[in-house]
PDB file of C-alpha atoms in Angstrom:
ATOM      1  CA  GLU C   1      -8.933 -24.112  11.307  1.00 52.00           C
ATOM      2  CA  THR C   2      -5.671 -22.082  11.970  1.00 66.00           C
ATOM      3  CA  GLY C   3      -4.705 -18.446  11.774  1.00 94.00           C
ATOM      4  CA  VAL C   4      -6.712 -15.339  11.511  1.00 97.00           C
ATOM      5  CA  THR C   5     -10.381 -15.745  10.144  1.00 97.00           C
ATOM      6  CA  GLN C   6     -12.535 -12.753   9.419  1.00 98.00           C
ATOM      7  CA  THR C   7     -16.165 -12.686   8.397  1.00 97.00           C
ATOM      8  CA  PRO C   8     -17.987 -11.684   6.375  1.00 97.00           C
ATOM      9  CA  ARG C   9     -15.485 -11.400   3.380  1.00 96.00           C
ATOM     10  CA  HIS C  10     -17.814  -8.815   1.685  1.00 97.00           C
ATOM     11  CA  LEU C  11     -20.266  -6.361   3.019  1.00 96.00           C
ATOM     12  CA  VAL C  12     -22.596  -3.973   1.327  1.00 95.00           C
ATOM     13  CA  MET C  13     -24.529  -1.835   3.670  1.00 93.00           C
ATOM     14  CA  GLY C  14     -26.656   1.591   3.438  1.00 90.00           C
ATOM     15  CA  MET C  15     -25.688   4.632   5.552  1.00 88.00           C
ATOM     16  CA  THR C  16     -28.415   3.815   7.880  1.00 88.00           C
ATOM     17  CA  ASN C  17     -27.587   0.155   8.569  1.00 88.00           C
ATOM     18  CA  LYS C  18     -25.998  -1.321  11.572  1.00 94.00           C
ATOM     19  CA  LYS C  19     -23.705  -4.338  10.862  1.00 95.00           C
ATOM     20  CA  SER C  20     -20.851  -6.082  12.544  1.00 97.00           C
ATOM     21  CA  LEU C  21     -17.379  -7.430  11.387  1.00 98.00           C
ATOM     22  CA  LYS C  22     -16.037 -10.430  13.206  1.00 98.00           C
ATOM     23  CA  CYS C  23     -12.396 -11.695  13.740  1.00 98.00           C
ATOM     24  CA  GLU C  24     -11.228 -14.771  15.406  1.00 98.00           C
ATOM     25  CA  GLN C  25      -7.671 -16.036  15.743  1.00 97.00           C
ATOM     26  CA  HIS C  26      -6.568 -19.478  16.597  1.00 95.00           C
ATOM     27  CA  LEU C  27      -2.992 -18.821  17.309  1.00 95.00           C
ATOM     28  CA  GLY C  28      -3.104 -18.151  21.197  1.00 94.00           C
ATOM     29  CA  HIS C  29      -2.232 -14.589  20.862  1.00 94.00           C
ATOM     30  CA  ASN C  30      -3.102 -11.932  23.306  1.00 93.00           C
ATOM     31  CA  ALA C  31      -3.148  -8.917  21.215  1.00 94.00           C
ATOM     32  CA  MET C  32      -5.572  -8.019  18.495  1.00 95.00           C
ATOM     33  CA  TYR C  33      -5.851  -5.120  16.047  1.00 95.00           C
ATOM     34  CA  TRP C  34      -8.206  -3.586  13.440  1.00 97.00           C
ATOM     35  CA  TYR C  35      -6.739  -1.686  10.570  1.00 97.00           C
ATOM     36  CA  LYS C  36      -8.374   0.215   7.745  1.00 97.00           C
ATOM     37  CA  GLN C  37      -7.006  -0.107   4.172  1.00 96.00           C
ATOM     38  CA  SER C  38      -8.105   2.350   1.615  1.00 95.00           C
ATOM     39  CA  ALA C  39      -7.261   2.185  -2.089  1.00 89.00           C
ATOM     40  CA  LYS C  40      -3.721   3.748  -2.570  1.00 81.00           C
ATOM     41  CA  LYS C  41      -3.426   4.660   0.984  1.00 90.00           C
ATOM     42  CA  PRO C  42      -1.210   3.134   3.762  1.00 94.00           C
ATOM     43  CA  LEU C  43      -2.791   0.824   6.411  1.00 96.00           C
ATOM     44  CA  GLU C  44      -4.236   2.903   9.107  1.00 95.00           C
ATOM     45  CA  LEU C  45      -4.263   1.400  12.613  1.00 94.00           C
ATOM     46  CA  MET C  46      -7.724   1.875  14.144  1.00 96.00           C
ATOM     47  CA  PHE C  47      -7.726   0.018  17.472  1.00 95.00           C
ATOM     48  CA  VAL C  48      -5.582  -2.344  19.553  1.00 94.00           C
ATOM     49  CA  TYR C  49      -6.741  -4.730  22.375  1.00 93.00           C
ATOM     50  CA  ASN C  50      -4.103  -6.475  24.560  1.00 89.00           C
ATOM     51  CA  PHE C  51      -5.286  -9.082  27.148  1.00 86.00           C
ATOM     52  CA  LYS C  52      -9.084  -7.691  26.239  1.00 84.00           C
ATOM     53  CA  GLU C  53      -8.211  -4.269  27.144  1.00 86.00           C
ATOM     54  CA  GLN C  54      -8.183  -1.446  24.591  1.00 86.00           C
ATOM     55  CA  THR C  55      -4.641  -0.078  24.557  1.00 84.00           C
ATOM     56  CA  GLU C  56      -5.037   2.139  21.225  1.00 84.00           C
ATOM     57  CA  ASN C  57      -7.832   4.036  19.641  1.00 85.00           C
ATOM     58  CA  ASN C  58      -6.253   6.082  16.874  1.00 84.00           C
ATOM     59  CA  SER C  59      -8.924   8.953  16.999  1.00 88.00           C
ATOM     60  CA  VAL C  60     -11.487   6.645  15.180  1.00 94.00           C
ATOM     61  CA  PRO C  61     -15.019   8.090  14.890  1.00 94.00           C
ATOM     62  CA  SER C  62     -17.631   6.882  17.109  1.00 94.00           C
ATOM     63  CA  ARG C  63     -19.491   5.118  14.253  1.00 95.00           C
ATOM     64  CA  PHE C  64     -16.844   2.432  14.667  1.00 96.00           C
ATOM     65  CA  SER C  65     -17.399   0.631  18.035  1.00 96.00           C
ATOM     66  CA  PRO C  66     -14.882  -2.315  18.661  1.00 96.00           C
ATOM     67  CA  GLU C  67     -15.545  -5.082  21.143  1.00 96.00           C
ATOM     68  CA  CYS C  68     -13.154  -7.684  22.539  1.00 95.00           C
ATOM     69  CA  PRO C  69     -14.799 -10.345  24.700  1.00 94.00           C
ATOM     70  CA  ASN C  70     -11.847 -12.633  24.868  1.00 93.00           C
ATOM     71  CA  SER C  71      -8.443 -12.810  23.382  1.00 91.00           C
ATOM     72  CA  SER C  72      -9.404 -14.864  20.632  1.00 95.00           C
ATOM     73  CA  HIS C  73     -12.360 -12.790  19.301  1.00 97.00           C
ATOM     74  CA  LEU C  74     -12.713  -9.204  18.159  1.00 97.00           C
ATOM     75  CA  PHE C  75     -15.587  -7.475  16.700  1.00 98.00           C
ATOM     76  CA  LEU C  76     -16.234  -4.054  14.923  1.00 98.00           C
ATOM     77  CA  HIS C  77     -19.568  -2.652  15.238  1.00 97.00           C
ATOM     78  CA  LEU C  78     -20.544  -0.268  12.194  1.00 96.00           C
ATOM     79  CA  HIS C  79     -23.501   2.035  12.385  1.00 94.00           C
ATOM     80  CA  THR C  80     -24.371   5.306  10.438  1.00 93.00           C
ATOM     81  CA  LEU C  81     -21.313   5.043   8.130  1.00 94.00           C
ATOM     82  CA  GLN C  82     -20.389   7.098   5.377  1.00 94.00           C
ATOM     83  CA  PRO C  83     -19.363   6.311   1.963  1.00 94.00           C
ATOM     84  CA  GLU C  84     -15.826   7.432   2.672  1.00 94.00           C
ATOM     85  CA  ASP C  85     -15.745   4.503   5.158  1.00 96.00           C
ATOM     86  CA  SER C  86     -15.752   2.004   2.279  1.00 96.00           C
ATOM     87  CA  ALA C  87     -12.395   0.143   2.661  1.00 97.00           C
ATOM     88  CA  LEU C  88     -10.720  -3.147   3.341  1.00 97.00           C
ATOM     89  CA  TYR C  89     -10.868  -3.946   7.303  1.00 98.00           C
ATOM     90  CA  LEU C  90      -8.210  -6.063   8.261  1.00 98.00           C
ATOM     91  CA  CYS C  91      -7.985  -7.672  11.527  1.00 98.00           C
ATOM     92  CA  ALA C  92      -4.680  -8.995  12.936  1.00 97.00           C
ATOM     93  CA  SER C  93      -3.031 -10.522  16.101  1.00 96.00           C
ATOM     94  CA  SER C  94       0.201 -10.855  17.688  1.00 94.00           C
ATOM     95  CA  PRO C  95       1.509 -12.474  20.815  1.00 91.00           C
ATOM     96  CA  GLY C  96       1.091  -9.508  22.867  1.00 80.00           C
ATOM     97  CA  GLN C  97       4.256  -8.073  23.770  1.00 74.00           C
ATOM     98  CA  GLY C  98       4.234  -5.300  21.095  1.00 74.00           C
ATOM     99  CA  ARG C  99       7.100  -4.849  18.452  1.00 76.00           C
ATOM    100  CA  GLU C 100       6.153  -7.974  16.918  1.00 86.00           C
ATOM    101  CA  LYS C 101       5.332  -9.313  13.695  1.00 92.00           C
ATOM    102  CA  LEU C 102       1.529  -9.220  13.066  1.00 95.00           C
ATOM    103  CA  PHE C 103      -0.568 -12.054  11.602  1.00 96.00           C
ATOM    104  CA  PHE C 104      -3.246 -10.684   9.385  1.00 97.00           C
ATOM    105  CA  GLY C 105      -6.905 -11.984   8.228  1.00 97.00           C
ATOM    106  CA  SER C 106      -7.839 -11.706   4.665  1.00 97.00           C
ATOM    107  CA  GLY C 107     -10.067  -8.795   5.651  1.00 97.00           C
ATOM    108  CA  THR C 108     -13.757  -7.608   5.003  1.00 98.00           C
ATOM    109  CA  GLN C 109     -14.324  -5.494   2.005  1.00 97.00           C
ATOM    110  CA  LEU C 110     -16.944  -2.997   3.034  1.00 97.00           C
ATOM    111  CA  SER C 111     -18.969  -0.904   0.592  1.00 95.00           C
ATOM    112  CA  VAL C 112     -21.199   1.745   2.024  1.00 95.00           C
ATOM    113  CA  LEU C 113     -23.901   3.096  -0.412  1.00 92.00           C
TER     114      LEU C 113
ATOM    115  CA  GLU L   1       5.977  13.836  11.485  1.00 81.00           C
ATOM    116  CA  ASP L   2       6.953  10.159  11.432  1.00 86.00           C
ATOM    117  CA  GLN L   3       6.653   9.222   7.574  1.00 91.00           C
ATOM    118  CA  VAL L   4       7.288   6.160   5.510  1.00 96.00           C
ATOM    119  CA  THR L   5       7.683   6.418   1.710  1.00 97.00           C
ATOM    120  CA  GLN L   6       8.003   3.633  -0.660  1.00 98.00           C
ATOM    121  CA  SER L   7       9.314   3.591  -4.193  1.00 97.00           C
ATOM    122  CA  PRO L   8       8.570   2.867  -6.955  1.00 97.00           C
ATOM    123  CA  GLU L   9       4.513   2.855  -6.626  1.00 96.00           C
ATOM    124  CA  ALA L  10       4.568   0.257  -9.374  1.00 97.00           C
ATOM    125  CA  LEU L  11       7.329  -1.993 -10.950  1.00 98.00           C
ATOM    126  CA  ARG L  12       7.049  -4.353 -13.720  1.00 98.00           C
ATOM    127  CA  LEU L  13       9.912  -6.982 -14.196  1.00 98.00           C
ATOM    128  CA  GLN L  14      10.547  -9.858 -16.598  1.00 98.00           C
ATOM    129  CA  GLU L  15      11.011 -13.139 -15.050  1.00 98.00           C
ATOM    130  CA  GLY L  16      14.794 -13.218 -14.030  1.00 97.00           C
ATOM    131  CA  GLU L  17      15.204  -9.588 -13.943  1.00 98.00           C
ATOM    132  CA  SER L  18      16.424  -8.499 -10.585  1.00 98.00           C
ATOM    133  CA  SER L  19      15.667  -5.282  -8.971  1.00 98.00           C
ATOM    134  CA  SER L  20      15.106  -3.312  -5.594  1.00 98.00           C
ATOM    135  CA  LEU L  21      12.323  -1.648  -3.776  1.00 98.00           C
ATOM    136  CA  ASN L  22      12.811   1.146  -1.403  1.00 98.00           C
ATOM    137  CA  CYS L  23      11.306   2.274   1.774  1.00 98.00           C
ATOM    138  CA  SER L  24      12.693   5.527   2.968  1.00 98.00           C
ATOM    139  CA  TYR L  25      11.695   6.481   6.606  1.00 96.00           C
ATOM    140  CA  THR L  26      11.579   9.610   8.723  1.00 94.00           C
ATOM    141  CA  VAL L  27      11.067   8.922  12.398  1.00 89.00           C
ATOM    142  CA  SER L  28      12.801  10.500  15.594  1.00 85.00           C
ATOM    143  CA  GLY L  29      14.213   7.014  16.590  1.00 89.00           C
ATOM    144  CA  LEU L  30      13.807   3.686  14.879  1.00 92.00           C
ATOM    145  CA  ARG L  31      12.647   0.684  16.998  1.00 92.00           C
ATOM    146  CA  GLY L  32      12.132  -1.790  14.037  1.00 94.00           C
ATOM    147  CA  LEU L  33      11.374  -1.939  10.297  1.00 96.00           C
ATOM    148  CA  PHE L  34       8.856  -4.663   8.939  1.00 97.00           C
ATOM    149  CA  TRP L  35       8.465  -5.873   5.449  1.00 98.00           C
ATOM    150  CA  TYR L  36       5.131  -7.685   4.257  1.00 98.00           C
ATOM    151  CA  ARG L  37       3.993  -9.076   1.230  1.00 98.00           C
ATOM    152  CA  GLN L  38       0.145  -8.887   0.235  1.00 97.00           C
ATOM    153  CA  ASP L  39      -1.447 -10.784  -2.365  1.00 96.00           C
ATOM    154  CA  PRO L  40      -4.760  -9.589  -3.942  1.00 93.00           C
ATOM    155  CA  GLY L  41      -7.756 -10.323  -1.755  1.00 90.00           C
ATOM    156  CA  LYS L  42      -5.716 -11.382   1.311  1.00 93.00           C
ATOM    157  CA  GLY L  43      -4.235  -9.746   4.199  1.00 96.00           C
ATOM    158  CA  PRO L  44      -0.375  -8.842   4.539  1.00 97.00           C
ATOM    159  CA  GLU L  45       1.870 -11.710   5.217  1.00 97.00           C
ATOM    160  CA  PHE L  46       5.355 -11.198   7.369  1.00 97.00           C
ATOM    161  CA  LEU L  47       8.653 -11.205   5.548  1.00 98.00           C
ATOM    162  CA  PHE L  48      11.026  -9.442   7.616  1.00 96.00           C
ATOM    163  CA  THR L  49      11.946  -7.391  10.567  1.00 96.00           C
ATOM    164  CA  LEU L  50      15.172  -5.333  10.748  1.00 97.00           C
ATOM    165  CA  TYR L  51      16.325  -3.397  13.866  1.00 94.00           C
ATOM    166  CA  SER L  52      19.628  -1.745  13.048  1.00 94.00           C
ATOM    167  CA  ALA L  53      21.541  -0.014  10.250  1.00 95.00           C
ATOM    168  CA  GLY L  54      23.587  -2.734   8.552  1.00 96.00           C
ATOM    169  CA  GLU L  55      21.486  -5.549   9.284  1.00 97.00           C
ATOM    170  CA  GLU L  56      20.329  -7.667   6.489  1.00 98.00           C
ATOM    171  CA  LYS L  57      17.729 -10.808   6.181  1.00 97.00           C
ATOM    172  CA  GLU L  58      17.268 -13.176   3.514  1.00 97.00           C
ATOM    173  CA  LYS L  59      14.584 -15.301   2.261  1.00 95.00           C
ATOM    174  CA  GLU L  60      14.651 -17.532  -0.806  1.00 95.00           C
ATOM    175  CA  ARG L  61      14.770 -14.585  -3.685  1.00 97.00           C
ATOM    176  CA  LEU L  62      14.303 -11.700  -1.181  1.00 98.00           C
ATOM    177  CA  LYS L  63      17.085  -9.801   0.847  1.00 98.00           C
ATOM    178  CA  ALA L  64      16.128  -6.981   3.073  1.00 98.00           C
ATOM    179  CA  THR L  65      18.798  -4.332   4.197  1.00 98.00           C
ATOM    180  CA  LEU L  66      18.615  -1.514   6.502  1.00 97.00           C
ATOM    181  CA  THR L  67      20.379   2.018   6.725  1.00 95.00           C
ATOM    182  CA  LYS L  68      19.811   4.922   8.840  1.00 92.00           C
ATOM    183  CA  LYS L  69      17.355   6.452   6.421  1.00 94.00           C
ATOM    184  CA  GLU L  70      16.037   3.575   4.254  1.00 97.00           C
ATOM    185  CA  SER L  71      15.513  -0.113   3.467  1.00 98.00           C
ATOM    186  CA  PHE L  72      15.819  -1.874   0.480  1.00 98.00           C
ATOM    187  CA  LEU L  73      14.139  -5.049  -0.484  1.00 98.00           C
ATOM    188  CA  HIS L  74      16.175  -6.763  -3.367  1.00 98.00           C
ATOM    189  CA  ILE L  75      14.533  -9.374  -5.429  1.00 98.00           C
ATOM    190  CA  THR L  76      16.953 -11.809  -7.355  1.00 98.00           C
ATOM    191  CA  ALA L  77      15.831 -13.424 -10.261  1.00 98.00           C
ATOM    192  CA  PRO L  78      12.187 -12.983  -9.629  1.00 98.00           C
ATOM    193  CA  LYS L  79       9.537 -15.510 -10.611  1.00 98.00           C
ATOM    194  CA  PRO L  80       5.845 -14.809 -11.457  1.00 97.00           C
ATOM    195  CA  GLU L  81       4.698 -15.895  -8.123  1.00 97.00           C
ATOM    196  CA  ASP L  82       6.668 -12.921  -6.503  1.00 98.00           C
ATOM    197  CA  SER L  83       3.997 -10.622  -8.185  1.00 98.00           C
ATOM    198  CA  ALA L  84       2.334  -8.933  -5.143  1.00 98.00           C
ATOM    199  CA  THR L  85       2.198  -5.681  -3.334  1.00 97.00           C
ATOM    200  CA  TYR L  86       5.351  -5.072  -0.733  1.00 98.00           C
ATOM    201  CA  LEU L  87       4.701  -3.081   2.147  1.00 98.00           C
ATOM    202  CA  CYS L  88       7.197  -1.412   4.630  1.00 98.00           C
ATOM    203  CA  ALA L  89       6.205  -0.366   8.108  1.00 97.00           C
ATOM    204  CA  VAL L  90       8.257   1.136  10.886  1.00 95.00           C
ATOM    205  CA  GLN L  91       7.921   1.228  14.605  1.00 93.00           C
ATOM    206  CA  ALA L  92       9.088   4.458  16.282  1.00 89.00           C
ATOM    207  CA  VAL L  93      10.917   5.109  19.651  1.00 86.00           C
ATOM    208  CA  GLY L  94       8.419   7.035  21.626  1.00 81.00           C
ATOM    209  CA  ASP L  95       5.276   5.643  20.131  1.00 81.00           C
ATOM    210  CA  SER L  96       3.100   2.696  21.631  1.00 79.00           C
ATOM    211  CA  SER L  97       4.803  -0.875  21.155  1.00 79.00           C
ATOM    212  CA  TYR L  98       1.681  -1.638  19.174  1.00 82.00           C
ATOM    213  CA  LYS L  99       1.740   1.137  16.610  1.00 88.00           C
ATOM    214  CA  LEU L 100       3.283   0.751  12.909  1.00 92.00           C
ATOM    215  CA  ILE L 101       3.488   3.492  10.395  1.00 93.00           C
ATOM    216  CA  PHE L 102       2.867   1.864   7.128  1.00 96.00           C
ATOM    217  CA  GLY L 103       3.986   3.035   3.554  1.00 97.00           C
ATOM    218  CA  SER L 104       1.792   2.847   0.563  1.00 96.00           C
ATOM    219  CA  GLY L 105       3.409  -0.186  -0.837  1.00 97.00           C
ATOM    220  CA  THR L 106       5.047  -1.206  -4.019  1.00 97.00           C
ATOM    221  CA  ARG L 107       3.030  -3.140  -6.575  1.00 97.00           C
ATOM    222  CA  LEU L 108       5.222  -5.821  -8.192  1.00 98.00           C
ATOM    223  CA  LEU L 109       4.215  -7.608 -11.204  1.00 98.00           C
ATOM    224  CA  VAL L 110       6.607 -10.251 -12.648  1.00 98.00           C
ATOM    225  CA  ARG L 111       5.885 -11.309 -16.192  1.00 97.00           C
ATOM    226  CA  PRO L 112       6.944 -14.839 -17.527  1.00 96.00           C
TER     227      PRO L 112
END
């Protein structure tokens, strides 16, 4: 398997549920990112990890909790979400120097009921 | 405030009908401008990076150009497979090396 893989592809959850999104990259990169893509809105950067250390937290609500156990894996833990959190959540990776092109996964389409 | 605006929001072309997409940006200083293509149900795919005014990059039917205030993505003789959403993003001087400011995209439909 190559590239950036995200699971699940689709997720429906209630506001009281707890779920996790998973991202895995097979490119040997050191930086991993979470982006949120809402309908007709620009991509919003949520978190960045470089060499497993969080380097960016773009004022994301605490109901989103990232985890990066190693440079190849990234998780986004979700709890007590709101309907406005429904969106496409994209994971990306890059070699790790910054100012680089990003390699995106296909995303998880999340619906919060 | 740093801002990226893409126009038009949507564009319909006949196969073979050349056109241009616009990305205008307002940043204190530009480190780099990126173009991505996004197909439905997929993540964005990198196309080009431009760093300085006057720079141009080409790939098949696509050509990206950059001025001090905007970038154009020229599509020459498009084919139906060029249908996608094209995203522009900028990296600003003074921002984190990992931060990109994205525009809302241009949805391109090329009809056969």
